[in-house]
Amino acid sequence: MDVLQPISNNMSKELDIKIKDLVISSTKAFVSSFIYEPKLPREKKYGKILAVCEIEIDREKASKIFEIITSYLTQEYYKGSPKNALQNFETSLNKINEALASLAQKGEIDWIGKINVSLLCTKEKSISLSCSGKARVYLFREKDLTDISEGVASKSPSPLKTFTNIVSGSLAPQDKLVISTLPLLEVIPKEKIKKTLELPPDLVCSTFKQELPDTNLATLVVEIKKAEEPEKLKSITGIRYPSLEIEEKEPPEEAKTKVPFRETKEKFAKVGETTSRFIRGRVIPQASQIFRKVSGVIEKGRPRETLRRPRASTASFSIKWEEFKKFLKDIPKSFMRLPRTSQIFFIAALILLILFFGGISALSCKRKETQRLAQYEDLLSQARDKEKAASDALIYKDEKKAKTLLVEAKSLVDEILKEEKRASKKQRQEAEDLLSKIQGQLDKAEHIVKITDPQELANFEEMEPAWDLQKLVGIKDRVYSFDSSTNAILGLDEENRQLVTLPASSQDIGHLLLASSIKDKNKIVFYTDTPAIAELDIEENELEKIEIEFSSSDQNIRDLTTYLDKVYLLDIAHNQIYKHSRTISGYSRGAAWLNKEINLENAQSLAIDGDIWILTSDGTVLKFLTGDLQEFTLEMLTKPLDNPTRIITSLDLEYLYIVDPKNKRVVVFDKKGKTKNQYLSDSFDDLKDIYVNEAEGKMYLLNGKKIYGIGLETND
């Protein structure tokens, strides 16, 4: 990126900058101005940012582009060192160019060649500027008007070269800048502009508005004046006190908080500072003389033998302590023998000494508090920057980057909030507001759908409190569950929100343990503890034991699923999936489906849609095709799956649904492993199983002794 020659280099640092903006929009094009005046002490060292923009495309699209430009400019410019303002500005422009190039790569190219933008940064006496398109910056100095942006705008159509050149230099008192989206010298005579610029900025803007009523124009008029001289130091004098100069300074924002204790502490610190100077100069020397007099009087009134020090170096501590106590007792008597003037001065000296040491302590506390508040302010600033960058990343659908930035921002805010009464009340409020904003962005990045009040469809505790329902199966719009101890099979009548007991006999079948539905035959297949297989015809309400030959007598079946006319059993004792095909009399002997042995000790659940999916207790999902393990990984969640219990999918379902009871949620992934949605609710405090009907956009959840119903989000 090229940096052109300086404008000027002769000026004092103290300037007063006044800005007036004018925006005229006569067509559907997007026209706007941008002024960023830092509020934080850290950012004030960098100066202000000014920008004007005209983009001749749809306003909604154009506003997003201008938001990208100003966001990256403010974010990057205030990152570097205040001493390297020009370098910070160049870095910002590079980031803007990269962001615009990324936008073009995604097919959004209608703005190329139609963007007129002027960007300018001021720092004390220095300015840096860059332009694109027809945008210009003019300098009015000593009644002469100069286009200082001439040759700055790039003629290349490449988005990576939107901002390629920089002009930097200095301003002087009485200068005026005109930052415009139009080349004003081409539409208004130069002499007329010069005459207009002799007026105050608000009248300059009014004149431009009259001259160009039917034009798209964004203009900032910047007036530079010499800053007012600061007030001189004030003196406080007295008869006995030395002259002291105290500089009156505006207290920092945090010190303006109306907390009486803090104000008192600051006053005390100031008094202590003044007192300390006086004590060092006058009090300590005179007090020393008084103390010597007091000691002399005491020694004269004391018997000679008590003043003699024992010659033995091993004199006991108790003897010295007795002497000290006698010394203390004699002080009041000796004090009363002093002249009245000396007594008054002695008391004043003691008070001032107390103030002196109290002031030192208060100054130390104040210094530590100021440092701590500054540290928290810096943490807040960093968190804001990361939240803003994450927001930009979400605009470009870069969810991975956004989540990383938001987690880092949340950690910084938590650092401020974790210690009670350490940050100021204002900082804590700002931190809490920012945390709420960060959490909202995280929810968006992680596709979290919060269910505050799920619809309760049934509560079977009211029907039979002793039942313990663990599984939920469905056929189309009907949902079923069962109690293993009694083999009671229940069907949900959603219209009446009731669980109805099916009158099916389970004699000689054993206790029902697992279930899966054969939807095209309106049947539910059960695995029992004998072990055995049974089928329920939901139309006839008949439960029938079905012949089957298991592959092993010591099997440990963790889950059951069906696919077409086949039954698949997950046997964790033999690390195998057994496929049982339908025969005339029942189901065939189980055939090992996995081609290679794999450790299934932690397998929790089984689902099939042509491929077979196995969920393990550590949150891993294994995908198999024709018996062979496939490469598959779920997208990492900020809050990982914690001992999930069920995976649901089928030929009818587009997505994978995973039940995560400990985190009170159901997580939905597409079949490439990318997060689709997370359904989260405080009501999901005992999640056991789900049934999903994507065709109807519904999910049924078995939670404790209740069945909830929620709608599915499309997220398109």
mmCIF file of C-alpha atoms in Angstrom, residues 58-373:
data_model
loop_
_atom_site.group_PDB
_atom_site.id
_atom_site.type_symbol
_atom_site.label_atom_id
_atom_site.label_comp_id
_atom_site.label_asym_id
_atom_site.label_seq_id
_atom_site.Cartn_x
_atom_site.Cartn_y
_atom_site.Cartn_z
ATOM 1 C CA ASP A 58 -29.778 -1.624 -2.831
ATOM 2 C CA ARG A 59 -29.699 0.231 0.512
ATOM 3 C CA GLU A 60 -29.925 -2.866 2.713
ATOM 4 C CA LYS A 61 -26.950 -4.549 1.018
ATOM 5 C CA ALA A 62 -25.013 -1.282 0.921
ATOM 6 C CA SER A 63 -25.555 -0.599 4.637
ATOM 7 C CA LYS A 64 -24.037 -3.996 5.462
ATOM 8 C CA ILE A 65 -20.986 -3.197 3.321
ATOM 9 C CA PHE A 66 -20.517 0.181 5.050
ATOM 10 C CA GLU A 67 -20.948 -1.532 8.414
ATOM 11 C CA ILE A 68 -18.181 -3.988 7.458
ATOM 12 C CA ILE A 69 -15.889 -1.088 6.469
ATOM 13 C CA THR A 70 -16.463 0.949 9.656
ATOM 14 C CA SER A 71 -16.356 -2.142 11.895
ATOM 15 C CA TYR A 72 -12.970 -3.301 10.640
ATOM 16 C CA LEU A 73 -11.657 0.276 10.664
ATOM 17 C CA THR A 74 -12.535 0.882 14.335
ATOM 18 C CA GLN A 75 -11.618 -2.636 15.401
ATOM 19 C CA GLU A 76 -8.156 -2.750 13.820
ATOM 20 C CA TYR A 77 -7.191 0.933 14.227
ATOM 21 C CA TYR A 78 -7.534 0.854 18.027
ATOM 22 C CA LYS A 79 -5.636 -2.440 18.366
ATOM 23 C CA GLY A 80 -2.075 -1.340 17.718
ATOM 24 C CA SER A 81 0.113 1.134 19.534
ATOM 25 C CA PRO A 82 -1.091 4.785 19.659
ATOM 26 C CA LYS A 83 2.414 5.762 18.543
ATOM 27 C CA ASN A 84 1.914 3.954 15.213
ATOM 28 C CA ALA A 85 -1.338 5.579 14.045
ATOM 29 C CA LEU A 86 -0.339 5.479 10.367
ATOM 30 C CA GLN A 87 0.598 1.792 10.547
ATOM 31 C CA ASN A 88 -2.679 1.037 12.390
ATOM 32 C CA PHE A 89 -4.617 2.824 9.645
ATOM 33 C CA GLU A 90 -2.830 0.842 6.920
ATOM 34 C CA THR A 91 -3.540 -2.439 8.739
ATOM 35 C CA SER A 92 -7.214 -1.461 8.975
ATOM 36 C CA LEU A 93 -7.423 -0.813 5.220
ATOM 37 C CA ASN A 94 -5.816 -4.191 4.455
ATOM 38 C CA LYS A 95 -8.418 -5.917 6.640
ATOM 39 C CA ILE A 96 -11.221 -3.998 4.911
ATOM 40 C CA ASN A 97 -9.903 -5.009 1.483
ATOM 41 C CA GLU A 98 -9.741 -8.672 2.551
ATOM 42 C CA ALA A 99 -13.307 -8.544 3.894
ATOM 43 C CA LEU A 100 -14.600 -6.974 0.665
ATOM 44 C CA ALA A 101 -12.727 -9.579 -1.401
ATOM 45 C CA SER A 102 -14.307 -12.341 0.695
ATOM 46 C CA LEU A 103 -17.717 -10.789 0.022
ATOM 47 C CA ALA A 104 -17.035 -10.810 -3.721
ATOM 48 C CA GLN A 105 -15.942 -14.466 -3.627
ATOM 49 C CA LYS A 106 -19.388 -15.332 -2.257
ATOM 50 C CA GLY A 107 -21.021 -13.801 -5.339
ATOM 51 C CA GLU A 108 -21.890 -10.367 -3.941
ATOM 52 C CA ILE A 109 -20.253 -8.223 -6.623
ATOM 53 C CA ASP A 110 -22.919 -5.676 -7.584
ATOM 54 C CA TRP A 111 -21.183 -3.024 -5.431
ATOM 55 C CA ILE A 112 -17.850 -3.166 -7.314
ATOM 56 C CA GLY A 113 -17.220 0.107 -9.139
ATOM 57 C CA LYS A 114 -20.169 1.748 -7.364
ATOM 58 C CA ILE A 115 -18.576 2.539 -3.995
ATOM 59 C CA ASN A 116 -17.481 6.096 -3.112
ATOM 60 C CA VAL A 117 -15.932 6.216 0.352
ATOM 61 C CA SER A 118 -13.565 8.571 2.186
ATOM 62 C CA LEU A 119 -11.912 7.358 5.396
ATOM 63 C CA LEU A 120 -9.910 9.616 7.718
ATOM 64 C CA CYS A 121 -8.244 9.201 11.124
ATOM 65 C CA THR A 122 -7.099 12.111 13.305
ATOM 66 C CA LYS A 123 -4.527 11.831 16.111
ATOM 67 C CA GLU A 124 -3.511 15.078 17.806
ATOM 68 C CA LYS A 125 -1.997 17.076 14.939
ATOM 69 C CA SER A 126 -1.772 14.183 12.475
ATOM 70 C CA ILE A 127 -4.280 12.859 9.943
ATOM 71 C CA SER A 128 -4.282 9.829 7.636
ATOM 72 C CA LEU A 129 -6.804 9.360 4.839
ATOM 73 C CA SER A 130 -7.767 7.085 1.977
ATOM 74 C CA CYS A 131 -10.500 7.196 -0.669
ATOM 75 C CA SER A 132 -12.266 5.028 -3.214
ATOM 76 C CA GLY A 133 -14.304 5.912 -6.285
ATOM 77 C CA LYS A 134 -15.311 9.564 -6.651
ATOM 78 C CA ALA A 135 -14.882 10.413 -2.950
ATOM 79 C CA ARG A 136 -12.581 13.336 -2.126
ATOM 80 C CA VAL A 137 -10.983 15.194 0.816
ATOM 81 C CA TYR A 138 -10.278 18.955 0.506
ATOM 82 C CA LEU A 139 -8.059 21.152 2.706
ATOM 83 C CA PHE A 140 -8.920 24.866 3.135
ATOM 84 C CA ARG A 141 -5.878 26.718 4.510
ATOM 85 C CA GLU A 142 -5.114 30.435 4.408
ATOM 86 C CA LYS A 143 -7.961 30.997 1.936
ATOM 87 C CA ASP A 144 -6.606 28.399 -0.484
ATOM 88 C CA LEU A 145 -8.459 25.159 -1.364
ATOM 89 C CA THR A 146 -6.499 21.960 -2.171
ATOM 90 C CA ASP A 147 -7.670 18.480 -3.147
ATOM 91 C CA ILE A 148 -5.333 16.509 -0.841
ATOM 92 C CA SER A 149 -6.876 13.197 -1.963
ATOM 93 C CA GLU A 150 -5.927 13.643 -5.615
ATOM 94 C CA GLY A 151 -4.615 10.353 -7.022
ATOM 95 C CA VAL A 152 -5.452 8.409 -3.858
ATOM 96 C CA ALA A 153 -8.487 6.459 -5.138
ATOM 97 C CA SER A 154 -7.571 3.241 -6.944
ATOM 98 C CA LYS A 155 -8.679 2.721 -10.532
ATOM 99 C CA SER A 156 -8.484 -1.065 -10.197
ATOM 100 C CA PRO A 157 -11.844 -2.953 -10.087
ATOM 101 C CA SER A 158 -10.328 -5.562 -7.740
ATOM 102 C CA PRO A 159 -11.993 -5.658 -4.288
ATOM 103 C CA LEU A 160 -8.547 -6.303 -2.776
ATOM 104 C CA LYS A 161 -7.512 -2.873 -4.069
ATOM 105 C CA THR A 162 -10.547 -0.872 -2.926
ATOM 106 C CA PHE A 163 -8.284 1.214 -0.652
ATOM 107 C CA THR A 164 -4.680 1.210 -1.916
ATOM 108 C CA ASN A 165 -3.123 4.622 -1.188
ATOM 109 C CA ILE A 166 -2.812 6.705 1.974
ATOM 110 C CA VAL A 167 -2.148 10.418 2.464
ATOM 111 C CA SER A 168 -0.812 11.433 5.856
ATOM 112 C CA GLY A 169 0.263 14.752 7.297
ATOM 113 C CA SER A 170 -0.559 17.484 9.801
ATOM 114 C CA LEU A 171 -3.153 20.178 10.300
ATOM 115 C CA ALA A 172 -2.881 23.718 11.670
ATOM 116 C CA PRO A 173 -5.240 26.024 13.553
ATOM 117 C CA GLN A 174 -7.850 27.721 11.309
ATOM 118 C CA ASP A 175 -7.711 24.826 8.798
ATOM 119 C CA LYS A 176 -10.931 23.329 7.463
ATOM 120 C CA LEU A 177 -11.387 19.874 5.962
ATOM 121 C CA VAL A 178 -14.215 18.827 3.649
ATOM 122 C CA ILE A 179 -14.640 15.044 3.451
ATOM 123 C CA SER A 180 -17.064 14.265 0.641
ATOM 124 C CA THR A 181 -18.444 11.429 -1.491
ATOM 125 C CA LEU A 182 -18.417 13.756 -4.496
ATOM 126 C CA PRO A 183 -15.626 15.667 -6.299
ATOM 127 C CA LEU A 184 -17.078 19.047 -5.241
ATOM 128 C CA LEU A 185 -14.692 21.034 -7.443
ATOM 129 C CA GLU A 186 -16.363 19.443 -10.473
ATOM 130 C CA VAL A 187 -19.889 20.529 -9.491
ATOM 131 C CA ILE A 188 -19.358 23.830 -7.618
ATOM 132 C CA PRO A 189 -16.975 26.617 -8.717
ATOM 133 C CA LYS A 190 -13.788 26.697 -6.675
ATOM 134 C CA GLU A 191 -14.128 30.366 -5.704
ATOM 135 C CA LYS A 192 -17.642 29.768 -4.416
ATOM 136 C CA ILE A 193 -16.462 26.825 -2.284
ATOM 137 C CA LYS A 194 -13.602 28.930 -0.882
ATOM 138 C CA LYS A 195 -15.994 31.749 0.022
ATOM 139 C CA THR A 196 -18.386 29.259 1.598
ATOM 140 C CA LEU A 197 -15.630 27.695 3.713
ATOM 141 C CA GLU A 198 -15.018 31.042 5.425
ATOM 142 C CA LEU A 199 -18.352 30.463 7.173
ATOM 143 C CA PRO A 200 -18.929 28.264 10.276
ATOM 144 C CA PRO A 201 -19.349 24.511 9.545
ATOM 145 C CA ASP A 202 -23.158 24.484 9.978
ATOM 146 C CA LEU A 203 -23.552 27.301 7.428
ATOM 147 C CA VAL A 204 -21.128 25.519 5.080
ATOM 148 C CA CYS A 205 -23.373 22.445 5.159
ATOM 149 C CA SER A 206 -26.498 24.569 4.587
ATOM 150 C CA THR A 207 -24.878 26.205 1.542
ATOM 151 C CA PHE A 208 -23.855 22.831 0.042
ATOM 152 C CA LYS A 209 -27.407 21.574 0.568
ATOM 153 C CA GLN A 210 -28.807 24.556 -1.356
ATOM 154 C CA GLU A 211 -26.265 24.171 -4.155
ATOM 155 C CA LEU A 212 -26.817 20.397 -4.584
ATOM 156 C CA PRO A 213 -30.488 19.715 -3.710
ATOM 157 C CA ASP A 214 -31.005 16.750 -6.075
ATOM 158 C CA THR A 215 -27.697 14.981 -5.537
ATOM 159 C CA ASN A 216 -26.583 12.028 -3.428
ATOM 160 C CA LEU A 217 -24.023 13.521 -1.071
ATOM 161 C CA ALA A 218 -22.447 12.727 2.294
ATOM 162 C CA THR A 219 -20.093 15.426 3.606
ATOM 163 C CA LEU A 220 -18.242 16.115 6.855
ATOM 164 C CA VAL A 221 -16.985 19.661 7.440
ATOM 165 C CA VAL A 222 -14.168 19.686 9.987
ATOM 166 C CA GLU A 223 -13.037 22.962 11.582
ATOM 167 C CA ILE A 224 -9.637 23.081 13.328
ATOM 168 C CA LYS A 225 -9.082 25.615 16.083
ATOM 169 C CA LYS A 226 -6.385 26.151 18.665
ATOM 170 C CA ALA A 227 -7.359 24.584 21.966
ATOM 171 C CA GLU A 228 -8.037 26.890 24.905
ATOM 172 C CA GLU A 229 -5.213 27.324 27.405
ATOM 173 C CA PRO A 230 -5.661 25.188 30.548
ATOM 174 C CA GLU A 231 -6.315 26.980 33.834
ATOM 175 C CA LYS A 232 -3.205 28.013 35.735
ATOM 176 C CA LEU A 233 -2.304 26.290 38.965
ATOM 177 C CA LYS A 234 -3.879 27.771 42.062
ATOM 178 C CA SER A 235 -1.966 28.524 45.284
ATOM 179 C CA ILE A 236 -3.074 27.976 48.837
ATOM 180 C CA THR A 237 -1.145 30.013 51.422
ATOM 181 C CA GLY A 238 -1.378 30.537 55.148
ATOM 182 C CA ILE A 239 0.388 32.218 58.030
ATOM 183 C CA ARG A 240 2.316 29.166 59.230
ATOM 184 C CA TYR A 241 1.983 26.891 56.165
ATOM 185 C CA PRO A 242 4.350 26.871 53.204
ATOM 186 C CA SER A 243 2.944 27.772 49.784
ATOM 187 C CA LEU A 244 1.521 24.668 48.110
ATOM 188 C CA GLU A 245 0.524 24.323 44.442
ATOM 189 C CA ILE A 246 -2.291 21.885 43.706
ATOM 190 C CA GLU A 247 -3.165 21.047 40.136
ATOM 191 C CA GLU A 248 -6.909 20.799 39.639
ATOM 192 C CA LYS A 249 -7.669 17.855 37.363
ATOM 193 C CA GLU A 250 -10.920 16.456 36.062
ATOM 194 C CA PRO A 251 -11.517 13.203 37.951
ATOM 195 C CA PRO A 252 -11.693 10.033 35.858
ATOM 196 C CA GLU A 253 -15.128 8.665 34.913
ATOM 197 C CA GLU A 254 -14.951 5.883 37.495
ATOM 198 C CA ALA A 255 -14.233 8.445 40.251
ATOM 199 C CA LYS A 256 -17.437 10.347 39.394
ATOM 200 C CA THR A 257 -19.620 7.513 40.662
ATOM 201 C CA LYS A 258 -21.644 8.831 43.564
ATOM 202 C CA VAL A 259 -20.215 6.671 46.300
ATOM 203 C CA PRO A 260 -19.659 8.729 49.478
ATOM 204 C CA PHE A 261 -16.900 6.489 50.788
ATOM 205 C CA ARG A 262 -14.879 6.830 47.605
ATOM 206 C CA GLU A 263 -15.255 10.650 47.569
ATOM 207 C CA THR A 264 -14.230 10.845 51.224
ATOM 208 C CA LYS A 265 -11.226 8.651 50.575
ATOM 209 C CA GLU A 266 -10.081 10.890 47.696
ATOM 210 C CA LYS A 267 -10.433 14.042 49.828
ATOM 211 C CA PHE A 268 -8.557 12.358 52.628
ATOM 212 C CA ALA A 269 -5.803 11.369 50.221
ATOM 213 C CA LYS A 270 -5.526 14.950 48.959
ATOM 214 C CA VAL A 271 -5.349 16.366 52.480
ATOM 215 C CA GLY A 272 -2.749 13.728 53.335
ATOM 216 C CA GLU A 273 -0.639 14.708 50.334
ATOM 217 C CA THR A 274 -0.744 18.403 51.337
ATOM 218 C CA THR A 275 -0.080 17.552 54.964
ATOM 219 C CA SER A 276 2.880 15.346 54.123
ATOM 220 C CA ARG A 277 4.665 18.231 52.405
ATOM 221 C CA PHE A 278 4.068 20.498 55.380
ATOM 222 C CA ILE A 279 5.125 17.846 57.921
ATOM 223 C CA ARG A 280 8.371 17.112 56.101
ATOM 224 C CA GLY A 281 9.236 20.836 55.927
ATOM 225 C CA ARG A 282 8.114 22.204 59.271
ATOM 226 C CA VAL A 283 6.485 19.766 61.686
ATOM 227 C CA ILE A 284 9.058 16.992 61.915
ATOM 228 C CA PRO A 285 12.033 19.294 62.736
ATOM 229 C CA GLN A 286 10.046 21.258 65.359
ATOM 230 C CA ALA A 287 8.372 18.126 66.771
ATOM 231 C CA SER A 288 11.808 16.573 67.207
ATOM 232 C CA GLN A 289 12.892 19.543 69.310
ATOM 233 C CA ILE A 290 9.737 19.276 71.460
ATOM 234 C CA PHE A 291 10.192 15.541 71.997
ATOM 235 C CA ARG A 292 13.792 16.146 73.035
ATOM 236 C CA LYS A 293 12.581 18.768 75.528
ATOM 237 C CA VAL A 294 9.930 16.395 76.903
ATOM 238 C CA SER A 295 12.508 13.642 77.234
ATOM 239 C CA GLY A 296 14.886 16.042 78.976
ATOM 240 C CA VAL A 297 12.232 17.089 81.474
ATOM 241 C CA ILE A 298 11.389 13.467 82.216
ATOM 242 C CA GLU A 299 15.034 12.565 82.714
ATOM 243 C CA LYS A 300 15.553 15.503 85.127
ATOM 244 C CA GLY A 301 12.602 14.447 87.289
ATOM 245 C CA ARG A 302 13.652 10.784 87.488
ATOM 246 C CA PRO A 303 15.988 9.351 90.155
ATOM 247 C CA ARG A 304 19.535 8.981 88.914
ATOM 248 C CA GLU A 305 19.710 5.255 89.453
ATOM 249 C CA THR A 306 16.775 4.648 87.082
ATOM 250 C CA LEU A 307 18.572 6.487 84.287
ATOM 251 C CA ARG A 308 21.653 4.323 84.477
ATOM 252 C CA ARG A 309 21.793 1.485 82.027
ATOM 253 C CA PRO A 310 22.926 -1.838 83.410
ATOM 254 C CA ARG A 311 26.455 -2.595 82.365
ATOM 255 C CA ALA A 312 25.721 -6.239 81.735
ATOM 256 C CA SER A 313 24.778 -6.834 78.085
ATOM 257 C CA THR A 314 22.449 -9.624 79.166
ATOM 258 C CA ALA A 315 19.913 -7.365 80.970
ATOM 259 C CA SER A 316 16.486 -8.905 80.852
ATOM 260 C CA PHE A 317 13.721 -7.676 78.602
ATOM 261 C CA SER A 318 11.357 -7.321 81.587
ATOM 262 C CA ILE A 319 13.543 -4.618 83.173
ATOM 263 C CA LYS A 320 13.550 -2.595 79.915
ATOM 264 C CA TRP A 321 9.779 -2.948 79.601
ATOM 265 C CA GLU A 322 9.302 -1.650 83.169
ATOM 266 C CA GLU A 323 11.449 1.363 82.331
ATOM 267 C CA PHE A 324 9.391 1.995 79.172
ATOM 268 C CA LYS A 325 6.100 1.815 81.093
ATOM 269 C CA LYS A 326 7.462 4.288 83.666
ATOM 270 C CA PHE A 327 8.495 6.535 80.740
ATOM 271 C CA LEU A 328 4.962 6.464 79.347
ATOM 272 C CA LYS A 329 3.454 7.280 82.757
ATOM 273 C CA ASP A 330 5.750 10.283 83.106
ATOM 274 C CA ILE A 331 4.783 11.767 79.705
ATOM 275 C CA PRO A 332 1.477 13.442 80.869
ATOM 276 C CA LYS A 333 3.226 15.065 83.839
ATOM 277 C CA SER A 334 6.088 16.242 81.664
ATOM 278 C CA PHE A 335 3.630 17.466 79.027
ATOM 279 C CA MET A 336 1.863 19.623 81.607
ATOM 280 C CA ARG A 337 5.176 21.290 82.556
ATOM 281 C CA LEU A 338 5.633 22.547 78.976
ATOM 282 C CA PRO A 339 4.624 26.106 77.970
ATOM 283 C CA ARG A 340 1.059 26.366 76.615
ATOM 284 C CA THR A 341 2.294 27.266 73.126
ATOM 285 C CA SER A 342 4.454 24.147 73.006
ATOM 286 C CA GLN A 343 1.532 22.034 74.212
ATOM 287 C CA ILE A 344 -0.693 23.318 71.375
ATOM 288 C CA PHE A 345 2.006 22.757 68.803
ATOM 289 C CA PHE A 346 2.691 19.265 70.196
ATOM 290 C CA ILE A 347 -0.994 18.271 69.806
ATOM 291 C CA ALA A 348 -1.120 19.772 66.296
ATOM 292 C CA ALA A 349 2.000 17.809 65.391
ATOM 293 C CA LEU A 350 0.406 14.562 66.559
ATOM 294 C CA ILE A 351 -2.744 15.251 64.534
ATOM 295 C CA LEU A 352 -0.732 16.114 61.445
ATOM 296 C CA LEU A 353 1.361 12.981 61.847
ATOM 297 C CA ILE A 354 -1.822 10.905 61.954
ATOM 298 C CA LEU A 355 -3.077 12.704 58.831
ATOM 299 C CA PHE A 356 0.313 12.191 57.195
ATOM 300 C CA PHE A 357 0.367 8.424 57.662
ATOM 301 C CA GLY A 358 -3.375 8.194 56.927
ATOM 302 C CA GLY A 359 -2.843 10.136 53.709
ATOM 303 C CA ILE A 360 -0.034 7.841 52.632
ATOM 304 C CA SER A 361 -2.295 4.832 53.249
ATOM 305 C CA ALA A 362 -5.199 6.434 51.366
ATOM 306 C CA LEU A 363 -2.924 7.351 48.431
ATOM 307 C CA SER A 364 -1.692 3.779 48.248
ATOM 308 C CA CYS A 365 -5.270 2.419 48.300
ATOM 309 C CA LYS A 366 -6.360 4.927 45.675
ATOM 310 C CA ARG A 367 -3.419 4.032 43.409
ATOM 311 C CA LYS A 368 -4.211 0.316 43.675
ATOM 312 C CA GLU A 369 -7.898 0.924 43.022
ATOM 313 C CA THR A 370 -7.118 3.074 39.974
ATOM 314 C CA GLN A 371 -4.828 0.374 38.575
ATOM 315 C CA ARG A 372 -7.457 -2.315 39.192
ATOM 316 C CA LEU A 373 -10.227 -0.290 37.535
#
